[in-house]
Amino acid sequence: MAVTAKRHHYVPEAYLRAFTDGDGRLTVFRKDAPSTPFRTSPSDVALEQYYYAFTRSDEVRDTDSFEQIFSDIESGWPEIINRLKSGDVSDEVTHDLLQFACLQRARVPAVRDAYEIMRADSVGHIARLLQRMGKLPDAPPDSKDILDRVEISIDPESSLEAIALTLDGMVERVLPTLGFRIIHNRTRISFVTSDNPVMWFIPYKNENEIKPYEMIPGAPMEFLFPLTPRLILLGTKQHSTEFREQGLLHGTLTNLETVKRANRLIAKFAYNAVFSEDESPSALVKKYADVSPVAHSTSFPRPDGDMIMVHMEFSSRRTKAKWHQPA
C-alpha cells in the first residue's frame, strides 16, 4: 500500500542541508519571534501539512502528485552543487540550476499567499463597485461600513495555480533578460538563506528604494539566489549577452560589504523565516523582522468599471481569512 505524503516541503531538505552546521542542524529565525532562534533538522522546517494537496476532477483528493514531481527534481540538487563547486559551466548543469531556481521561486508561501490575498481583494473591490452602482441591497443603518469589515476567504487549493503562473512568468519574462554567474564567496561571512530565497529587483543605490520583484523595461535588474553559504547565483541584464555567448561563468567575491548587502536583501525578502549555519545573523533578522515582500492592490474608478493595480512592496505580512471547506 502506498504511503501518503503528509509533510510537504516548500523549501527542499536537499537545499537546506548546505546551510547546516557540523551537526547537521539548521538555525532558524522566525520573523514572528526573531529573538528566539532555534536549531533543528532541515526535515522539520519550511513545510506544511498537505501543502500541495488538491481535489481532482473525479473528486479524489490528491496529496502526492505535486510532492512527487518536486521530489524528483530536488533529488539532483546535491550533484548540481558539487558540480558548481568544481567550476562546472556545462549547459546541462545550467539548465538544471535555473529549473530549480524557477521552481523554488514559484512554490513558496510568499507566492501562494499573495495570490489568495489578491483574489480576496478583487472580490472586495467588485463588491464596492456594485455598491456604488446601487446593485447591492442597502446596508443596515448601523453597518454602513460592512464591506470594510467583511472577511473574504479564498480556497487555498486555488493558489496552486500561482505556481504555474509564476513559472511561466519566470521562463517568459525574467530569465531571457538576464545573464547568470556563479559567485564563490571567499570572505569570512557566510551567505544566509530563507523561506523565499529567489529574489530580483532594480538595484537602486539606496536600498530603501528597492521594491520586491520590480521590473521596468530599460531599467537594470539584479537576480540573487543563495545556493550555499559559499555560493550564490547572480543574474544581471548587463551580463545577458556574455551569458548567451559563453554560458555560465564563475567569479570570486572577496568584498565583505557585498556579502553583507546580499544578506540584508535575503533577510528582507524572507517571508517568515531566515535560515543560517549559526546565530550570527541575529541582529540582521531583527532589523527586518517586520517586513516581507507582500502584494497590495489599489482600485482606480473608471466609467466602465474599476481598474485594479497590483504591486509588491516590503511591508508587514497580511493575514488571510481562514477558509472553511464547504460541507
GROMACS .gro file of C-alpha atoms in nm:
model
  327
    1MET     CA    1   0.000   0.000   0.000
    2ALA     CA    2   0.139   0.340  -0.098
    3VAL     CA    3   0.234   0.578   0.180
    4THR     CA    4   0.058   0.914   0.156
    5ALA     CA    5   0.294   1.211   0.182
    6LYS     CA    6   0.162   1.444   0.451
    7ARG     CA    7   0.460   1.673   0.513
    8HIS     CA    8   0.510   1.884   0.204
    9HIS     CA    9   0.824   2.100   0.193
   10TYR     CA   10   0.819   2.431   0.007
   11VAL     CA   11   1.195   2.468   0.057
   12PRO     CA   12   1.361   2.131  -0.008
   13GLU     CA   13   1.559   1.948   0.257
   14ALA     CA   14   1.828   1.885  -0.003
   15TYR     CA   15   1.872   2.261  -0.047
   16LEU     CA   16   1.868   2.347   0.324
   17ARG     CA   17   2.128   2.084   0.419
   18ALA     CA   18   2.400   2.305   0.272
   19PHE     CA   19   2.321   2.568   0.537
   20THR     CA   20   2.350   2.336   0.838
   21ASP     CA   21   2.628   2.328   1.097
   22GLY     CA   22   2.869   2.043   1.161
   23ASP     CA   23   2.597   1.850   1.344
   24GLY     CA   24   2.356   1.873   1.052
   25ARG     CA   25   2.137   2.126   1.233
   26LEU     CA   26   1.990   2.442   1.088
   27THR     CA   27   1.949   2.766   1.282
   28VAL     CA   28   1.601   2.905   1.218
   29PHE     CA   29   1.495   3.265   1.279
   30ARG     CA   30   1.120   3.328   1.264
   31LYS     CA   31   1.024   3.684   1.179
   32ASP     CA   32   0.735   3.640   1.421
   33ALA     CA   33   0.987   3.572   1.700
   34PRO     CA   34   1.330   3.694   1.584
   35SER     CA   35   1.478   3.697   1.935
   36THR     CA   36   1.430   3.323   1.985
   37PRO     CA   37   1.612   3.133   1.710
   38PHE     CA   38   1.620   2.756   1.734
   39ARG     CA   39   1.822   2.471   1.587
   40THR     CA   40   1.653   2.186   1.406
   41SER     CA   41   1.684   1.939   1.123
   42PRO     CA   42   1.612   2.060   0.767
   43SER     CA   43   1.346   1.791   0.752
   44ASP     CA   44   1.140   1.973   1.015
   45VAL     CA   45   1.117   2.325   0.870
   46ALA     CA   46   0.981   2.501   0.561
   47LEU     CA   47   0.687   2.264   0.533
   48GLU     CA   48   0.311   2.244   0.577
   49GLN     CA   49   0.076   1.953   0.609
   50TYR     CA   50  -0.068   1.871   0.266
   51TYR     CA   51   0.067   2.196   0.120
   52TYR     CA   52   0.029   2.067  -0.238
   53ALA     CA   53  -0.294   1.869  -0.190
   54PHE     CA   54  -0.580   1.928  -0.433
   55THR     CA   55  -0.909   1.775  -0.539
   56ARG     CA   56  -0.900   1.609  -0.879
   57SER     CA   57  -1.178   1.628  -1.137
   58ASP     CA   58  -1.302   1.288  -1.018
   59GLU     CA   59  -1.340   1.435  -0.664
   60VAL     CA   60  -1.046   1.232  -0.531
   61ARG     CA   61  -0.814   1.427  -0.301
   62ASP     CA   62  -0.460   1.403  -0.438
   63THR     CA   63  -0.188   1.458  -0.178
   64ASP     CA   64   0.107   1.306  -0.364
   65SER     CA   65   0.134   1.416  -0.728
   66PHE     CA   66   0.291   1.760  -0.681
   67GLU     CA   67   0.513   1.640  -0.399
   68GLN     CA   68   0.644   1.354  -0.613
   69ILE     CA   69   0.720   1.580  -0.909
   70PHE     CA   70   0.909   1.824  -0.688
   71SER     CA   71   1.093   1.543  -0.509
   72ASP     CA   72   1.217   1.405  -0.840
   73ILE     CA   73   1.362   1.746  -0.932
   74GLU     CA   74   1.510   1.802  -0.586
   75SER     CA   75   1.692   1.469  -0.585
   76GLY     CA   76   1.952   1.603  -0.827
   77TRP     CA   77   2.035   1.912  -0.620
   78PRO     CA   78   2.340   1.774  -0.431
   79GLU     CA   79   2.502   1.676  -0.762
   80ILE     CA   80   2.430   2.022  -0.908
   81ILE     CA   81   2.603   2.187  -0.612
   82ASN     CA   82   2.903   1.955  -0.631
   83ARG     CA   83   2.947   2.035  -0.997
   84LEU     CA   84   2.915   2.409  -0.936
   85LYS     CA   85   3.174   2.393  -0.659
   86SER     CA   86   3.415   2.236  -0.905
   87GLY     CA   87   3.358   2.516  -1.157
   88ASP     CA   88   3.123   2.333  -1.396
   89VAL     CA   89   2.988   2.558  -1.672
   90SER     CA   90   2.806   2.297  -1.881
   91ASP     CA   91   2.468   2.361  -2.041
   92GLU     CA   92   2.329   2.063  -1.851
   93VAL     CA   93   2.411   2.197  -1.506
   94THR     CA   94   2.296   2.547  -1.609
   95HIS     CA   95   1.959   2.411  -1.721
   96ASP     CA   96   1.912   2.210  -1.401
   97LEU     CA   97   2.016   2.505  -1.184
   98LEU     CA   98   1.777   2.751  -1.347
   99GLN     CA   99   1.495   2.496  -1.343
  100PHE     CA  100   1.546   2.453  -0.969
  101ALA     CA  101   1.558   2.831  -0.917
  102CYS     CA  102   1.231   2.882  -1.107
  103LEU     CA  103   1.056   2.612  -0.909
  104GLN     CA  104   1.191   2.744  -0.580
  105ARG     CA  105   1.054   3.090  -0.654
  106ALA     CA  106   0.714   2.959  -0.760
  107ARG     CA  107   0.633   2.716  -0.479
  108VAL     CA  108   0.678   2.928  -0.166
  109PRO     CA  109   0.404   3.067   0.064
  110ALA     CA  110   0.505   3.421  -0.035
  111VAL     CA  111   0.369   3.347  -0.383
  112ARG     CA  112   0.062   3.147  -0.285
  113ASP     CA  113  -0.042   3.389  -0.010
  114ALA     CA  114  -0.009   3.682  -0.250
  115TYR     CA  115  -0.235   3.507  -0.500
  116GLU     CA  116  -0.502   3.432  -0.240
  117ILE     CA  117  -0.491   3.781  -0.092
  118MET     CA  118  -0.518   3.943  -0.435
  119ARG     CA  119  -0.820   3.729  -0.520
  120ALA     CA  120  -0.980   3.830  -0.191
  121ASP     CA  121  -0.902   4.196  -0.262
  122SER     CA  122  -1.053   4.161  -0.607
  123VAL     CA  123  -1.379   4.028  -0.462
  124GLY     CA  124  -1.384   4.322  -0.220
  125HIS     CA  125  -1.322   4.575  -0.499
  126ILE     CA  126  -1.604   4.426  -0.707
  127ALA     CA  127  -1.842   4.438  -0.410
  128ARG     CA  128  -1.765   4.807  -0.356
  129LEU     CA  129  -1.817   4.876  -0.726
  130LEU     CA  130  -2.156   4.704  -0.717
  131GLN     CA  131  -2.243   4.904  -0.406
  132ARG     CA  132  -2.159   5.233  -0.581
  133MET     CA  133  -2.370   5.126  -0.877
  134GLY     CA  134  -2.666   5.056  -0.648
  135LYS     CA  135  -2.672   4.688  -0.733
  136LEU     CA  136  -2.641   4.566  -0.374
  137PRO     CA  137  -2.910   4.584  -0.105
  138ASP     CA  138  -2.878   4.881   0.129
  139ALA     CA  139  -2.662   4.808   0.430
  140PRO     CA  140  -2.831   4.822   0.772
  141PRO     CA  141  -2.812   5.171   0.928
  142ASP     CA  142  -2.568   5.054   1.194
  143SER     CA  143  -2.347   4.868   0.942
  144LYS     CA  144  -2.275   5.117   0.668
  145ASP     CA  145  -1.910   5.006   0.670
  146ILE     CA  146  -1.994   4.638   0.636
  147LEU     CA  147  -1.784   4.596   0.322
  148ASP     CA  148  -1.481   4.727   0.510
  149ARG     CA  149  -1.531   4.473   0.786
  150VAL     CA  150  -1.630   4.161   0.598
  151GLU     CA  151  -1.364   3.889   0.577
  152ILE     CA  152  -1.325   3.726   0.237
  153SER     CA  153  -1.164   3.383   0.237
  154ILE     CA  154  -1.022   3.208  -0.068
  155ASP     CA  155  -0.991   2.834  -0.122
  156PRO     CA  156  -0.616   2.765  -0.072
  157GLU     CA  157  -0.624   2.500  -0.344
  158SER     CA  158  -0.684   2.779  -0.594
  159SER     CA  159  -0.339   2.924  -0.528
  160LEU     CA  160  -0.173   2.613  -0.671
  161GLU     CA  161  -0.241   2.793  -0.998
  162ALA     CA  162   0.001   3.063  -0.881
  163ILE     CA  163   0.285   2.811  -0.905
  164ALA     CA  164   0.220   2.760  -1.276
  165LEU     CA  165   0.167   3.131  -1.340
  166THR     CA  166   0.492   3.222  -1.164
  167LEU     CA  167   0.687   2.956  -1.354
  168ASP     CA  168   0.550   3.088  -1.683
  169GLY     CA  169   0.642   3.444  -1.587
  170MET     CA  170   0.998   3.350  -1.499
  171VAL     CA  171   1.054   3.149  -1.816
  172GLU     CA  172   0.898   3.408  -2.047
  173ARG     CA  173   0.994   3.741  -1.888
  174VAL     CA  174   1.265   3.705  -1.623
  175LEU     CA  175   1.525   3.454  -1.738
  176PRO     CA  176   1.551   3.574  -2.102
  177THR     CA  177   1.658   3.922  -1.991
  178LEU     CA  178   1.945   3.813  -1.766
  179GLY     CA  179   2.296   3.675  -1.779
  180PHE     CA  180   2.398   3.446  -1.493
  181ARG     CA  181   2.715   3.382  -1.296
  182ILE     CA  182   2.808   3.163  -1.002
  183ILE     CA  183   2.981   3.373  -0.738
  184HIS     CA  184   3.214   3.199  -0.494
  185ASN     CA  185   3.221   3.371  -0.155
  186ARG     CA  186   3.581   3.395  -0.025
  187THR     CA  187   3.506   3.625   0.269
  188ARG     CA  188   3.477   3.538   0.637
  189ILE     CA  189   3.098   3.589   0.632
  190SER     CA  190   2.863   3.320   0.504
  191PHE     CA  191   2.551   3.372   0.299
  192VAL     CA  192   2.222   3.304   0.477
  193THR     CA  193   1.903   3.189   0.308
  194SER     CA  194   1.529   3.199   0.371
  195ASP     CA  195   1.183   3.060   0.300
  196ASN     CA  196   1.173   3.290  -0.006
  197PRO     CA  197   1.530   3.272  -0.135
  198VAL     CA  198   1.487   3.367  -0.503
  199MET     CA  199   1.492   3.745  -0.550
  200TRP     CA  200   1.501   4.003  -0.825
  201PHE     CA  201   1.479   4.381  -0.815
  202ILE     CA  202   1.604   4.707  -0.959
  203PRO     CA  203   1.937   4.765  -0.781
  204TYR     CA  204   1.892   5.123  -0.661
  205LYS     CA  205   2.192   5.260  -0.473
  206ASN     CA  206   1.961   5.345  -0.185
  207GLU     CA  207   1.845   5.002  -0.067
  208ASN     CA  208   1.535   5.158   0.088
  209GLU     CA  209   1.410   5.229  -0.266
  210ILE     CA  210   1.427   4.864  -0.370
  211LYS     CA  211   1.090   4.703  -0.434
  212PRO     CA  212   1.050   4.325  -0.442
  213TYR     CA  213   1.025   4.170  -0.788
  214GLU     CA  214   1.008   4.506  -0.965
  215MET     CA  215   1.078   4.503  -1.338
  216ILE     CA  216   1.080   4.813  -1.560
  217PRO     CA  217   1.171   4.797  -1.930
  218GLY     CA  218   1.509   4.957  -1.985
  219ALA     CA  219   1.599   4.960  -1.615
  220PRO     CA  220   1.880   4.748  -1.471
  221MET     CA  221   1.786   4.433  -1.286
  222GLU     CA  222   1.954   4.207  -1.033
  223PHE     CA  223   1.868   3.845  -0.953
  224LEU     CA  224   2.001   3.666  -0.643
  225PHE     CA  225   1.963   3.310  -0.519
  226PRO     CA  226   2.191   3.184  -0.237
  227LEU     CA  227   2.292   2.826  -0.315
  228THR     CA  228   2.516   2.751  -0.017
  229PRO     CA  229   2.690   2.967   0.244
  230ARG     CA  230   2.973   2.995  -0.010
  231LEU     CA  231   2.789   3.014  -0.342
  232ILE     CA  232   2.528   3.249  -0.482
  233LEU     CA  233   2.363   3.269  -0.824
  234LEU     CA  234   2.382   3.623  -0.963
  235GLY     CA  235   2.186   3.742  -1.264
  236THR     CA  236   2.209   4.085  -1.425
  237LYS     CA  237   2.096   4.242  -1.750
  238GLN     CA  238   2.446   4.371  -1.821
  239HIS     CA  239   2.579   4.014  -1.848
  240SER     CA  240   2.299   3.884  -2.074
  241THR     CA  241   2.500   3.895  -2.399
  242GLU     CA  242   2.802   3.736  -2.234
  243PHE     CA  243   2.580   3.459  -2.093
  244ARG     CA  244   2.423   3.385  -2.431
  245GLU     CA  245   2.764   3.367  -2.599
  246GLN     CA  246   2.972   3.194  -2.330
  247GLY     CA  247   2.723   3.030  -2.097
  248LEU     CA  248   2.750   3.016  -1.719
  249LEU     CA  249   3.065   3.177  -1.581
  250HIS     CA  250   3.218   3.169  -1.234
  251GLY     CA  251   3.352   3.458  -1.030
  252THR     CA  252   3.513   3.516  -0.691
  253LEU     CA  253   3.384   3.752  -0.424
  254THR     CA  254   3.624   3.899  -0.168
  255ASN     CA  255   3.439   4.220  -0.080
  256LEU     CA  256   3.286   4.187   0.266
  257GLU     CA  257   3.036   4.468   0.209
  258THR     CA  258   2.893   4.291  -0.096
  259VAL     CA  259   2.824   3.980   0.113
  260LYS     CA  260   2.664   4.193   0.384
  261ARG     CA  261   2.443   4.361   0.123
  262ALA     CA  262   2.334   4.022  -0.013
  263ASN     CA  263   2.245   3.903   0.337
  264ARG     CA  264   2.046   4.220   0.406
  265LEU     CA  265   1.842   4.158   0.094
  266ILE     CA  266   1.798   3.788   0.174
  267ALA     CA  267   1.667   3.880   0.520
  268LYS     CA  268   1.438   4.147   0.377
  269PHE     CA  269   1.297   3.918   0.106
  270ALA     CA  270   1.242   3.639   0.361
  271TYR     CA  271   0.871   3.582   0.411
  272ASN     CA  272   0.867   3.445   0.765
  273ALA     CA  273   1.197   3.263   0.821
  274VAL     CA  274   1.571   3.307   0.775
  275PHE     CA  275   1.799   3.002   0.782
  276SER     CA  276   2.165   3.002   0.878
  277GLU     CA  277   2.453   2.787   0.999
  278ASP     CA  278   2.454   2.967   1.334
  279GLU     CA  279   2.308   3.262   1.525
  280SER     CA  280   2.543   3.524   1.381
  281PRO     CA  281   2.269   3.688   1.165
  282SER     CA  282   2.056   3.760   1.474
  283ALA     CA  283   2.078   4.141   1.455
  284LEU     CA  284   2.014   4.134   1.081
  285VAL     CA  285   1.696   3.929   1.117
  286LYS     CA  286   1.565   4.151   1.395
  287LYS     CA  287   1.616   4.458   1.175
  288TYR     CA  288   1.392   4.319   0.901
  289ALA     CA  289   1.152   4.115   1.113
  290ASP     CA  290   0.861   4.349   1.049
  291VAL     CA  291   0.881   4.347   0.670
  292SER     CA  292   0.832   4.087   0.398
  293PRO     CA  293   0.754   4.102   0.026
  294VAL     CA  294   0.376   4.146   0.025
  295ALA     CA  295   0.122   4.204  -0.252
  296HIS     CA  296  -0.104   4.510  -0.235
  297SER     CA  297  -0.378   4.629  -0.468
  298THR     CA  298  -0.520   4.971  -0.550
  299SER     CA  299  -0.854   5.036  -0.717
  300PHE     CA  300  -0.897   5.325  -0.961
  301PRO     CA  301  -1.258   5.415  -1.058
  302ARG     CA  302  -1.329   5.429  -1.431
  303PRO     CA  303  -1.651   5.489  -1.629
  304ASP     CA  304  -1.657   5.128  -1.744
  305GLY     CA  305  -1.562   4.980  -1.406
  306ASP     CA  306  -1.272   4.988  -1.164
  307MET     CA  307  -0.913   4.924  -1.271
  308ILE     CA  308  -0.720   4.723  -1.013
  309MET     CA  309  -0.343   4.762  -0.998
  310VAL     CA  310  -0.134   4.508  -0.808
  311HIS     CA  311   0.218   4.571  -0.684
  312MET     CA  312   0.466   4.419  -0.441
  313GLU     CA  313   0.619   4.611  -0.154
  314PHE     CA  314   0.808   4.546   0.167
  315SER     CA  315   0.556   4.564   0.449
  316SER     CA  316   0.409   4.357   0.730
  317ARG     CA  317   0.255   4.028   0.623
  318ARG     CA  318  -0.119   4.039   0.568
  319THR     CA  319  -0.343   3.793   0.748
  320LYS     CA  320  -0.558   3.572   0.528
  321ALA     CA  321  -0.915   3.500   0.632
  322LYS     CA  322  -0.946   3.134   0.729
  323TRP     CA  323  -1.100   2.913   0.463
  324HIS     CA  324  -1.376   2.677   0.574
  325GLN     CA  325  -1.427   2.383   0.342
  326PRO     CA  326  -1.792   2.363   0.232
  327ALA     CA  327  -1.976   2.061   0.367
   0.00000   0.00000   0.00000
